[in-house]
């Protein structure tokens, strides 16, 4: 949940694009700094070693196994998807890292790489959990944001999918 003091206004569309881009850049930098400083990241029993980076790709590998070449655009898009839907999507089987619904050869490497980031890092940079106000439904919490920009909000009586112009962000938490 993003701290409401960072909002420039109660309008969702005034805040979302800028804060989402900042969050994706912060998470990407966090991941790269860990890989460069430690040379590897650990996810449970799995270890991913840093194998290099180009302007367009990040290479990681399991010890004594093949190298995954992950396009940076795919990394950013998947980070954006995790911020919009929550880190629990990384645990879903099968994890699909492409928009076309096809599992790519980098899906497992990308999933492990993203799981190396603690869930609280995602939660502090995501709109999921932020409170909103609606004229008819009252106060609710954001559950997820879909690819078209519509927002799923859970109100006390029902869960609704709304366009951003039909609700306002609550600027004061719990108040």
GROMACS .gro file of N, CA and C in nm:
model
  525
    1UNK      N    1   0.084  -0.117   0.000
    1UNK     CA    2   0.000   0.000   0.000
    1UNK      C    3   0.090   0.124   0.000
    2UNK      N    4   0.063   0.213  -0.090
    2UNK     CA    5   0.140   0.337  -0.100
    2UNK      C    6   0.094   0.434   0.007
    3UNK      N    7   0.188   0.501   0.069
    3UNK     CA    8   0.156   0.600   0.172
    3UNK      C    9   0.075   0.713   0.109
    4UNK      N   10  -0.046   0.739   0.160
    4UNK     CA   11  -0.132   0.843   0.101
    4UNK      C   12  -0.072   0.983   0.100
    5UNK      N   13   0.029   1.009   0.179
    5UNK     CA   14   0.092   1.141   0.178
    5UNK      C   15   0.169   1.165   0.049
    6UNK      N   16   0.197   1.059  -0.029
    6UNK     CA   17   0.268   1.074  -0.156
    6UNK      C   18   0.175   1.113  -0.270
    7UNK      N   19   0.044   1.108  -0.247
    7UNK     CA   20  -0.051   1.140  -0.355
    7UNK      C   21  -0.053   1.289  -0.381
    8UNK      N   22  -0.058   1.327  -0.510
    8UNK     CA   23  -0.065   1.468  -0.546
    8UNK      C   24  -0.209   1.519  -0.540
    9UNK      N   25  -0.307   1.429  -0.553
    9UNK     CA   26  -0.448   1.463  -0.541
    9UNK      C   27  -0.526   1.335  -0.513
   10UNK      N   28  -0.656   1.349  -0.497
   10UNK     CA   29  -0.741   1.232  -0.473
   10UNK      C   30  -0.776   1.161  -0.603
   11UNK      N   31  -0.738   1.217  -0.716
   11UNK     CA   32  -0.767   1.157  -0.846
   11UNK      C   33  -0.666   1.045  -0.873
   12UNK      N   34  -0.715   0.925  -0.896
   12UNK     CA   35  -0.630   0.807  -0.919
   12UNK      C   36  -0.540   0.826  -1.041
   13UNK      N   37  -0.594   0.881  -1.149
   13UNK     CA   38  -0.516   0.896  -1.272
   13UNK      C   39  -0.406   1.001  -1.261
   14UNK      N   40  -0.414   1.091  -1.163
   14UNK     CA   41  -0.306   1.187  -1.140
   14UNK      C   42  -0.186   1.120  -1.072
   15UNK      N   43  -0.211   1.015  -0.996
   15UNK     CA   44  -0.108   0.950  -0.916
   15UNK      C   45  -0.051   0.823  -0.978
   16UNK      N   46  -0.137   0.742  -1.036
   16UNK     CA   47  -0.100   0.607  -1.076
   16UNK      C   48   0.018   0.598  -1.173
   17UNK      N   49   0.017   0.666  -1.289
   17UNK     CA   50   0.127   0.645  -1.385
   17UNK      C   51   0.265   0.679  -1.328
   18UNK      N   52   0.275   0.793  -1.261
   18UNK     CA   53   0.405   0.836  -1.209
   18UNK      C   54   0.453   0.744  -1.096
   19UNK      N   55   0.365   0.714  -1.000
   19UNK     CA   56   0.405   0.631  -0.887
   19UNK      C   57   0.436   0.487  -0.932
   20UNK      N   58   0.364   0.437  -1.032
   20UNK     CA   59   0.392   0.303  -1.081
   20UNK      C   60   0.529   0.298  -1.148
   21UNK      N   61   0.561   0.397  -1.231
   21UNK     CA   62   0.692   0.400  -1.297
   21UNK      C   63   0.805   0.410  -1.194
   22UNK      N   64   0.786   0.493  -1.092
   22UNK     CA   65   0.886   0.505  -0.986
   22UNK      C   66   0.905   0.372  -0.916
   23UNK      N   67   0.796   0.303  -0.885
   23UNK     CA   68   0.802   0.175  -0.815
   23UNK      C   69   0.873   0.069  -0.898
   24UNK      N   70   0.843   0.063  -1.026
   24UNK     CA   71   0.909  -0.035  -1.114
   24UNK      C   72   1.060  -0.007  -1.119
   25UNK      N   73   1.098   0.119  -1.131
   25UNK     CA   74   1.240   0.155  -1.135
   25UNK      C   75   1.309   0.122  -1.003
   26UNK      N   76   1.242   0.149  -0.890
   26UNK     CA   77   1.300   0.118  -0.758
   26UNK      C   78   1.322  -0.032  -0.741
   27UNK      N   79   1.222  -0.113  -0.779
   27UNK     CA   80   1.235  -0.258  -0.765
   27UNK      C   81   1.342  -0.314  -0.859
   28UNK      N   82   1.350  -0.261  -0.979
   28UNK     CA   83   1.453  -0.303  -1.073
   28UNK      C   84   1.592  -0.270  -1.018
   29UNK      N   85   1.609  -0.150  -0.964
   29UNK     CA   86   1.737  -0.110  -0.906
   29UNK      C   87   1.772  -0.194  -0.783
   30UNK      N   88   1.671  -0.226  -0.702
   30UNK     CA   89   1.692  -0.311  -0.585
   30UNK      C   90   1.744  -0.448  -0.628
   31UNK      N   91   1.683  -0.503  -0.730
   31UNK     CA   92   1.723  -0.633  -0.782
   31UNK      C   93   1.865  -0.630  -0.838
   32UNK      N   94   1.896  -0.528  -0.919
   32UNK     CA   95   2.029  -0.517  -0.979
   32UNK      C   96   2.136  -0.494  -0.873
   33UNK      N   97   2.106  -0.411  -0.774
   33UNK     CA   98   2.206  -0.386  -0.670
   33UNK      C   99   2.236  -0.512  -0.591
   34UNK      N  100   2.134  -0.593  -0.563
   34UNK     CA  101   2.158  -0.721  -0.493
   34UNK      C  102   2.243  -0.814  -0.578
   35UNK      N  103   2.209  -0.822  -0.707
   35UNK     CA  104   2.285  -0.911  -0.795
   35UNK      C  105   2.430  -0.866  -0.809
   36UNK      N  106   2.452  -0.735  -0.818
   36UNK     CA  107   2.589  -0.685  -0.835
   36UNK      C  108   2.670  -0.695  -0.707
   37UNK      N  109   2.608  -0.664  -0.593
   37UNK     CA  110   2.680  -0.668  -0.465
   37UNK      C  111   2.711  -0.810  -0.422
   38UNK      N  112   2.611  -0.897  -0.427
   38UNK     CA  113   2.628  -1.032  -0.375
   38UNK      C  114   2.665  -1.133  -0.482
   39UNK      N  115   2.637  -1.100  -0.609
   39UNK     CA  116   2.667  -1.192  -0.717
   39UNK      C  117   2.564  -1.301  -0.735
   40UNK      N  118   2.469  -1.308  -0.641
   40UNK     CA  119   2.364  -1.408  -0.649
   40UNK      C  120   2.248  -1.370  -0.558
   41UNK      N  121   2.133  -1.430  -0.584
   41UNK     CA  122   2.017  -1.415  -0.495
   41UNK      C  123   1.965  -1.555  -0.465
   42UNK      N  124   1.905  -1.570  -0.347
   42UNK     CA  125   1.855  -1.699  -0.304
   42UNK      C  126   1.705  -1.695  -0.287
   43UNK      N  127   1.638  -1.797  -0.338
   43UNK     CA  128   1.494  -1.812  -0.324
   43UNK      C  129   1.470  -1.953  -0.272
   44UNK      N  130   1.444  -1.965  -0.143
   44UNK     CA  131   1.427  -2.098  -0.084
   44UNK      C  132   1.556  -2.178  -0.101
   45UNK      N  133   1.546  -2.291  -0.170
   45UNK     CA  134   1.661  -2.376  -0.196
   45UNK      C  135   1.736  -2.336  -0.324
   46UNK      N  136   1.673  -2.254  -0.406
   46UNK     CA  137   1.730  -2.216  -0.535
   46UNK      C  138   1.828  -2.099  -0.521
   47UNK      N  139   1.934  -2.103  -0.598
   47UNK     CA  140   2.031  -1.995  -0.603
   47UNK      C  141   2.041  -1.950  -0.748
   48UNK      N  142   2.028  -1.819  -0.770
   48UNK     CA  143   2.047  -1.762  -0.903
   48UNK      C  144   2.173  -1.677  -0.901
   49UNK      N  145   2.263  -1.707  -0.989
   49UNK     CA  146   2.388  -1.631  -0.998
   49UNK      C  147   2.378  -1.529  -1.110
   50UNK      N  148   2.440  -1.414  -1.088
   50UNK     CA  149   2.446  -1.310  -1.189
   50UNK      C  150   2.545  -1.353  -1.296
   51UNK      N  151   2.499  -1.351  -1.422
   51UNK     CA  152   2.585  -1.395  -1.532
   51UNK      C  153   2.612  -1.284  -1.633
   52UNK      N  154   2.569  -1.161  -1.603
   52UNK     CA  155   2.597  -1.049  -1.692
   52UNK      C  156   2.473  -0.972  -1.730
   53UNK      N  157   2.497  -0.854  -1.786
   53UNK     CA  158   2.388  -0.768  -1.828
   53UNK      C  159   2.430  -0.691  -1.952
   54UNK      N  160   2.337  -0.678  -2.045
   54UNK     CA  161   2.359  -0.593  -2.162
   54UNK      C  162   2.259  -0.479  -2.153
   55UNK      N  163   2.253  -0.397  -2.256
   55UNK     CA  164   2.154  -0.288  -2.256
   55UNK      C  165   2.011  -0.340  -2.265
   56UNK      N  166   1.994  -0.461  -2.313
   56UNK     CA  167   1.860  -0.513  -2.337
   56UNK      C  168   1.826  -0.639  -2.258
   57UNK      N  169   1.925  -0.706  -2.201
   57UNK     CA  170   1.900  -0.833  -2.134
   57UNK      C  171   1.979  -0.847  -2.005
   58UNK      N  172   1.921  -0.927  -1.916
   58UNK     CA  173   1.986  -0.965  -1.791
   58UNK      C  174   2.006  -1.115  -1.798
   59UNK      N  175   2.126  -1.162  -1.765
   59UNK     CA  176   2.151  -1.305  -1.768
   59UNK      C  177   2.174  -1.356  -1.626
   60UNK      N  178   2.099  -1.460  -1.590
   60UNK     CA  179   2.115  -1.526  -1.461
   60UNK      C  180   2.121  -1.677  -1.486
   61UNK      N  181   2.179  -1.749  -1.391
   61UNK     CA  182   2.188  -1.894  -1.407
   61UNK      C  183   2.184  -1.962  -1.271
   62UNK      N  184   2.142  -2.086  -1.274
   62UNK     CA  185   2.157  -2.171  -1.157
   62UNK      C  186   2.299  -2.226  -1.160
   63UNK      N  187   2.358  -2.252  -1.044
   63UNK     CA  188   2.495  -2.306  -1.046
   63UNK      C  189   2.504  -2.435  -1.129
   64UNK      N  190   2.601  -2.441  -1.216
   64UNK     CA  191   2.628  -2.557  -1.301
   64UNK      C  192   2.511  -2.594  -1.392
   65UNK      N  193   2.432  -2.497  -1.432
   65UNK     CA  194   2.321  -2.521  -1.524
   65UNK      C  195   2.320  -2.414  -1.632
   66UNK      N  196   2.220  -2.421  -1.717
   66UNK     CA  197   2.213  -2.326  -1.829
   66UNK      C  198   2.179  -2.185  -1.783
   67UNK      N  199   2.206  -2.091  -1.871
   67UNK     CA  200   2.185  -1.948  -1.842
   67UNK      C  201   2.051  -1.904  -1.898
   68UNK      N  202   1.976  -1.824  -1.819
   68UNK     CA  203   1.852  -1.763  -1.866
   68UNK      C  204   1.884  -1.620  -1.909
   69UNK      N  205   1.838  -1.584  -2.024
   69UNK     CA  206   1.855  -1.449  -2.074
   69UNK      C  207   1.718  -1.381  -2.067
   70UNK      N  208   1.704  -1.286  -1.976
   70UNK     CA  209   1.575  -1.222  -1.950
   70UNK      C  210   1.576  -1.081  -2.009
   71UNK      N  211   1.490  -1.055  -2.107
   71UNK     CA  212   1.482  -0.919  -2.163
   71UNK      C  213   1.440  -0.819  -2.054
   72UNK      N  214   1.506  -0.704  -2.049
   72UNK     CA  215   1.475  -0.605  -1.947
   72UNK      C  216   1.332  -0.553  -1.959
   73UNK      N  217   1.281  -0.544  -2.081
   73UNK     CA  218   1.142  -0.500  -2.100
   73UNK      C  219   1.047  -0.600  -2.036
   74UNK      N  220   1.075  -0.729  -2.053
   74UNK     CA  221   0.991  -0.832  -1.993
   74UNK      C  222   1.000  -0.826  -1.840
   75UNK      N  223   1.118  -0.799  -1.787
   75UNK     CA  224   1.136  -0.783  -1.642
   75UNK      C  225   1.051  -0.667  -1.591
   76UNK      N  226   1.058  -0.552  -1.659
   76UNK     CA  227   0.980  -0.435  -1.617
   76UNK      C  228   0.830  -0.460  -1.629
   77UNK      N  229   0.787  -0.524  -1.738
   77UNK     CA  230   0.644  -0.553  -1.756
   77UNK      C  231   0.594  -0.647  -1.648
   78UNK      N  232   0.674  -0.745  -1.611
   78UNK     CA  233   0.632  -0.840  -1.509
   78UNK      C  234   0.633  -0.774  -1.371
   79UNK      N  235   0.729  -0.687  -1.344
   79UNK     CA  236   0.727  -0.610  -1.219
   79UNK      C  237   0.599  -0.527  -1.210
   80UNK      N  238   0.562  -0.464  -1.321
   80UNK     CA  239   0.440  -0.384  -1.328
   80UNK      C  240   0.317  -0.473  -1.300
   81UNK      N  241   0.316  -0.592  -1.358
   81UNK     CA  242   0.206  -0.686  -1.338
   81UNK      C  243   0.196  -0.728  -1.191
   82UNK      N  244   0.309  -0.752  -1.127
   82UNK     CA  245   0.309  -0.790  -0.985
   82UNK      C  246   0.258  -0.675  -0.899
   83UNK      N  247   0.296  -0.552  -0.932
   83UNK     CA  248   0.248  -0.437  -0.856
   83UNK      C  249   0.098  -0.417  -0.872
   84UNK      N  250   0.045  -0.453  -0.988
   84UNK     CA  251  -0.098  -0.435  -1.014
   84UNK      C  252  -0.184  -0.548  -0.957
   85UNK      N  253  -0.128  -0.669  -0.949
   85UNK     CA  254  -0.208  -0.783  -0.906
   85UNK      C  255  -0.165  -0.841  -0.773
   86UNK      N  256  -0.049  -0.807  -0.726
   86UNK     CA  257   0.001  -0.859  -0.599
   86UNK      C  258   0.104  -0.969  -0.620
   87UNK      N  259   0.196  -0.984  -0.523
   87UNK     CA  260   0.304  -1.082  -0.538
   87UNK      C  261   0.256  -1.227  -0.540
   88UNK      N  262   0.132  -1.253  -0.502
   88UNK     CA  263   0.081  -1.390  -0.502
   88UNK      C  264   0.073  -1.448  -0.643
   89UNK      N  265   0.073  -1.365  -0.747
   89UNK     CA  266   0.067  -1.419  -0.884
   89UNK      C  267   0.194  -1.495  -0.920
   90UNK      N  268   0.304  -1.466  -0.850
   90UNK     CA  269   0.429  -1.537  -0.876
   90UNK      C  270   0.423  -1.682  -0.828
   91UNK      N  271   0.333  -1.711  -0.735
   91UNK     CA  272   0.319  -1.846  -0.682
   91UNK      C  273   0.224  -1.931  -0.763
   92UNK      N  274   0.148  -1.869  -0.852
   92UNK     CA  275   0.050  -1.943  -0.931
   92UNK      C  276   0.121  -2.035  -1.030
   93UNK      N  277   0.064  -2.149  -1.050
   93UNK     CA  278   0.119  -2.244  -1.149
   93UNK      C  279   0.026  -2.251  -1.267
   94UNK      N  280   0.066  -2.247  -1.387
   94UNK     CA  281   0.200  -2.207  -1.426
   94UNK      C  282   0.212  -2.056  -1.431
   95UNK      N  283   0.327  -2.005  -1.395
   95UNK     CA  284   0.354  -1.862  -1.406
   95UNK      C  285   0.382  -1.830  -1.551
   96UNK      N  286   0.310  -1.735  -1.606
   96UNK     CA  287   0.326  -1.698  -1.746
   96UNK      C  288   0.381  -1.556  -1.752
   97UNK      N  289   0.497  -1.542  -1.812
   97UNK     CA  290   0.565  -1.413  -1.816
   97UNK      C  291   0.539  -1.336  -1.944
   98UNK      N  292   0.450  -1.386  -2.028
   98UNK     CA  293   0.423  -1.315  -2.152
   98UNK      C  294   0.275  -1.280  -2.161
   99UNK      N  295   0.243  -1.174  -2.234
   99UNK     CA  296   0.104  -1.132  -2.247
   99UNK      C  297   0.021  -1.226  -2.333
  100UNK      N  298   0.085  -1.297  -2.423
  100UNK     CA  299   0.014  -1.386  -2.513
  100UNK      C  300  -0.037  -1.513  -2.446
  101UNK      N  301   0.000  -1.535  -2.320
  101UNK     CA  302  -0.044  -1.653  -2.250
  101UNK      C  303   0.045  -1.774  -2.272
  102UNK      N  304   0.154  -1.756  -2.343
  102UNK     CA  305   0.246  -1.867  -2.367
  102UNK      C  306   0.360  -1.860  -2.266
  103UNK      N  307   0.395  -1.973  -2.210
  103UNK     CA  308   0.509  -1.979  -2.119
  103UNK      C  309   0.636  -1.970  -2.201
  104UNK      N  310   0.725  -1.881  -2.162
  104UNK     CA  311   0.850  -1.866  -2.234
  104UNK      C  312   0.960  -1.943  -2.160
  105UNK      N  313   1.074  -1.959  -2.225
  105UNK     CA  314   1.184  -2.030  -2.161
  105UNK      C  315   1.241  -1.951  -2.043
  106UNK      N  316   1.216  -1.822  -2.038
  106UNK     CA  317   1.268  -1.741  -1.928
  106UNK      C  318   1.171  -1.732  -1.811
  107UNK      N  319   1.053  -1.789  -1.822
  107UNK     CA  320   0.952  -1.775  -1.718
  107UNK      C  321   1.001  -1.821  -1.581
  108UNK      N  322   1.064  -1.936  -1.574
  108UNK     CA  323   1.110  -1.987  -1.444
  108UNK      C  324   1.221  -1.900  -1.386
  109UNK      N  325   1.315  -1.859  -1.469
  109UNK     CA  326   1.422  -1.770  -1.422
  109UNK      C  327   1.368  -1.637  -1.375
  110UNK      N  328   1.274  -1.582  -1.451
  110UNK     CA  329   1.213  -1.454  -1.415
  110UNK      C  330   1.134  -1.467  -1.285
  111UNK      N  331   1.059  -1.575  -1.272
  111UNK     CA  332   0.979  -1.598  -1.150
  111UNK      C  333   1.070  -1.607  -1.028
  112UNK      N  334   1.178  -1.683  -1.038
  112UNK     CA  335   1.272  -1.696  -0.926
  112UNK      C  336   1.337  -1.563  -0.893
  113UNK      N  337   1.372  -1.488  -0.996
  113UNK     CA  338   1.433  -1.357  -0.976
  113UNK      C  339   1.338  -1.263  -0.901
  114UNK      N  340   1.211  -1.262  -0.942
  114UNK     CA  341   1.113  -1.175  -0.877
  114UNK      C  342   1.077  -1.223  -0.737
  115UNK      N  343   1.081  -1.353  -0.714
  115UNK     CA  344   1.056  -1.405  -0.579
  115UNK      C  345   1.168  -1.371  -0.482
  116UNK      N  346   1.285  -1.335  -0.534
  116UNK     CA  347   1.396  -1.297  -0.446
  116UNK      C  348   1.374  -1.161  -0.381
  117UNK      N  349   1.280  -1.085  -0.434
  117UNK     CA  350   1.244  -0.956  -0.373
  117UNK      C  351   1.140  -0.984  -0.264
  118UNK      N  352   1.163  -0.938  -0.141
  118UNK     CA  353   1.067  -0.964  -0.033
  118UNK      C  354   0.929  -0.905  -0.065
  119UNK      N  355   0.821  -0.976  -0.027
  119UNK     CA  356   0.685  -0.928  -0.056
  119UNK      C  357   0.656  -0.788  -0.001
  120UNK      N  358   0.717  -0.752   0.110
  120UNK     CA  359   0.692  -0.619   0.167
  120UNK      C  360   0.744  -0.507   0.078
  121UNK      N  361   0.846  -0.536  -0.004
  121UNK     CA  362   0.894  -0.437  -0.100
  121UNK      C  363   0.788  -0.409  -0.207
  122UNK      N  364   0.720  -0.514  -0.252
  122UNK     CA  365   0.610  -0.496  -0.347
  122UNK      C  366   0.494  -0.422  -0.282
  123UNK      N  367   0.458  -0.465  -0.161
  123UNK     CA  368   0.341  -0.408  -0.094
  123UNK      C  369   0.357  -0.260  -0.065
  124UNK      N  370   0.476  -0.215  -0.032
  124UNK     CA  371   0.496  -0.073  -0.001
  124UNK      C  372   0.494   0.015  -0.125
  125UNK      N  373   0.499  -0.046  -0.244
  125UNK     CA  374   0.501   0.030  -0.369
  125UNK      C  375   0.378   0.007  -0.456
  126UNK      N  376   0.282  -0.066  -0.405
  126UNK     CA  377   0.163  -0.102  -0.482
  126UNK      C  378   0.039  -0.027  -0.432
  127UNK      N  379  -0.055  -0.002  -0.523
  127UNK     CA  380  -0.181   0.061  -0.485
  127UNK      C  381  -0.276  -0.039  -0.420
  128UNK      N  382  -0.244  -0.168  -0.426
  128UNK     CA  383  -0.330  -0.269  -0.365
  128UNK      C  384  -0.336  -0.245  -0.214
  129UNK      N  385  -0.457  -0.234  -0.163
  129UNK     CA  386  -0.477  -0.209  -0.021
  129UNK      C  387  -0.508  -0.064   0.011
  130UNK      N  388  -0.482   0.027  -0.083
  130UNK     CA  389  -0.515   0.168  -0.059
  130UNK      C  390  -0.666   0.186  -0.054
  131UNK      N  391  -0.711   0.275   0.033
  131UNK     CA  392  -0.854   0.301   0.047
  131UNK      C  393  -0.900   0.402  -0.057
  132UNK      N  394  -1.024   0.382  -0.102
  132UNK     CA  395  -1.086   0.473  -0.198
  132UNK      C  396  -1.226   0.507  -0.149
  133UNK      N  397  -1.279   0.616  -0.203
  133UNK     CA  398  -1.415   0.659  -0.169
  133UNK      C  399  -1.500   0.661  -0.295
  134UNK      N  400  -1.623   0.615  -0.282
  134UNK     CA  401  -1.717   0.613  -0.393
  134UNK      C  402  -1.849   0.669  -0.343
  135UNK      N  403  -1.917   0.746  -0.428
  135UNK     CA  404  -2.042   0.811  -0.387
  135UNK      C  405  -2.153   0.715  -0.349
  136UNK      N  406  -2.161   0.598  -0.412
  136UNK     CA  407  -2.268   0.503  -0.385
  136UNK      C  408  -2.224   0.393  -0.289
  137UNK      N  409  -2.108   0.334  -0.312
  137UNK     CA  410  -2.063   0.218  -0.235
  137UNK      C  411  -1.993   0.253  -0.105
  138UNK      N  412  -1.946   0.376  -0.089
  138UNK     CA  413  -1.877   0.417   0.033
  138UNK      C  414  -1.727   0.400   0.022
  139UNK      N  415  -1.665   0.353   0.130
  139UNK     CA  416  -1.520   0.336   0.137
  139UNK      C  417  -1.485   0.190   0.108
  140UNK      N  418  -1.384   0.171   0.025
  140UNK     CA  419  -1.339   0.037  -0.009
  140UNK      C  420  -1.189   0.032  -0.025
  141UNK      N  421  -1.137  -0.088  -0.055
  141UNK     CA  422  -0.993  -0.106  -0.075
  141UNK      C  423  -0.966  -0.163  -0.213
  142UNK      N  424  -0.858  -0.116  -0.273
  142UNK     CA  425  -0.818  -0.165  -0.405
  142UNK      C  426  -0.767  -0.308  -0.392
  143UNK      N  427  -0.820  -0.396  -0.478
  143UNK     CA  428  -0.781  -0.537  -0.477
  143UNK      C  429  -0.681  -0.566  -0.589
  144UNK      N  430  -0.707  -0.512  -0.708
  144UNK     CA  431  -0.616  -0.530  -0.821
  144UNK      C  432  -0.646  -0.427  -0.929
  145UNK      N  433  -0.552  -0.409  -1.019
  145UNK     CA  434  -0.567  -0.318  -1.132
  145UNK      C  435  -0.541  -0.402  -1.257
  146UNK      N  436  -0.638  -0.402  -1.350
  146UNK     CA  437  -0.618  -0.487  -1.469
  146UNK      C  438  -0.538  -0.411  -1.576
  147UNK      N  439  -0.506  -0.483  -1.684
  147UNK     CA  440  -0.421  -0.425  -1.789
  147UNK      C  441  -0.483  -0.305  -1.859
  148UNK      N  442  -0.616  -0.298  -1.864
  148UNK     CA  443  -0.681  -0.185  -1.930
  148UNK      C  444  -0.693  -0.063  -1.838
  149UNK      N  445  -0.648  -0.075  -1.713
  149UNK     CA  446  -0.650   0.038  -1.622
  149UNK      C  447  -0.771   0.043  -1.530
  150UNK      N  448  -0.865  -0.050  -1.546
  150UNK     CA  449  -0.979  -0.056  -1.455
  150UNK      C  450  -0.934  -0.112  -1.321
  151UNK      N  451  -1.002  -0.070  -1.215
  151UNK     CA  452  -0.959  -0.104  -1.081
  151UNK      C  453  -1.067  -0.187  -1.011
  152UNK      N  454  -1.026  -0.301  -0.958
  152UNK     CA  455  -1.117  -0.385  -0.881
  152UNK      C  456  -1.109  -0.340  -0.736
  153UNK      N  457  -1.225  -0.302  -0.681
  153UNK     CA  458  -1.231  -0.247  -0.546
  153UNK      C  459  -1.327  -0.330  -0.462
  154UNK      N  460  -1.284  -0.364  -0.341
  154UNK     CA  461  -1.369  -0.440  -0.250
  154UNK      C  462  -1.432  -0.343  -0.150
  155UNK      N  463  -1.564  -0.332  -0.160
  155UNK     CA  464  -1.642  -0.252  -0.067
  155UNK      C  465  -1.704  -0.347   0.035
  156UNK      N  466  -1.757  -0.295   0.147
  156UNK     CA  467  -1.814  -0.385   0.249
  156UNK      C  468  -1.923  -0.478   0.194
  157UNK      N  469  -2.000  -0.434   0.097
  157UNK     CA  470  -2.111  -0.515   0.049
  157UNK      C  471  -2.082  -0.591  -0.079
  158UNK      N  472  -1.986  -0.548  -0.159
  158UNK     CA  473  -1.957  -0.618  -0.284
  158UNK      C  474  -1.823  -0.576  -0.340
  159UNK      N  475  -1.776  -0.654  -0.437
  159UNK     CA  476  -1.651  -0.624  -0.507
  159UNK      C  477  -1.688  -0.573  -0.646
  160UNK      N  478  -1.631  -0.457  -0.685
  160UNK     CA  479  -1.672  -0.390  -0.809
  160UNK      C  480  -1.549  -0.356  -0.893
  161UNK      N  481  -1.564  -0.363  -1.026
  161UNK     CA  482  -1.461  -0.321  -1.120
  161UNK      C  483  -1.501  -0.184  -1.173
  162UNK      N  484  -1.419  -0.081  -1.144
  162UNK     CA  485  -1.452   0.057  -1.181
  162UNK      C  486  -1.343   0.121  -1.266
  163UNK      N  487  -1.383   0.213  -1.348
  163UNK     CA  488  -1.288   0.298  -1.419
  163UNK      C  489  -1.234   0.401  -1.318
  164UNK      N  490  -1.110   0.446  -1.335
  164UNK     CA  491  -1.048   0.536  -1.238
  164UNK      C  492  -1.123   0.667  -1.212
  165UNK      N  493  -1.200   0.717  -1.308
  165UNK     CA  494  -1.268   0.845  -1.287
  165UNK      C  495  -1.393   0.831  -1.199
  166UNK      N  496  -1.432   0.709  -1.161
  166UNK     CA  497  -1.554   0.689  -1.083
  166UNK      C  498  -1.529   0.671  -0.934
  167UNK      N  499  -1.407   0.691  -0.889
  167UNK     CA  500  -1.378   0.687  -0.745
  167UNK      C  501  -1.264   0.782  -0.715
  168UNK      N  502  -1.244   0.810  -0.589
  168UNK     CA  503  -1.137   0.899  -0.545
  168UNK      C  504  -1.053   0.829  -0.440
  169UNK      N  505  -0.923   0.855  -0.444
  169UNK     CA  506  -0.834   0.798  -0.343
  169UNK      C  507  -0.859   0.866  -0.210
  170UNK      N  508  -0.852   0.791  -0.104
  170UNK     CA  509  -0.867   0.847   0.029
  170UNK      C  510  -0.730   0.900   0.071
  171UNK      N  511  -0.723   1.030   0.094
  171UNK     CA  512  -0.594   1.095   0.123
  171UNK      C  513  -0.550   1.077   0.267
  172UNK      N  514  -0.643   1.051   0.356
  172UNK     CA  515  -0.608   1.029   0.497
  172UNK      C  516  -0.643   0.886   0.533
  173UNK      N  517  -0.543   0.805   0.567
  173UNK     CA  518  -0.572   0.665   0.601
  173UNK      C  519  -0.654   0.653   0.728
  174UNK      N  520  -0.754   0.568   0.724
  174UNK     CA  521  -0.840   0.539   0.840
  174UNK      C  522  -0.900   0.664   0.904
  175UNK      N  523  -0.926   0.765   0.823
  175UNK     CA  524  -0.978   0.886   0.884
  175UNK      C  525  -1.084   0.953   0.809
   0.00000   0.00000   0.00000
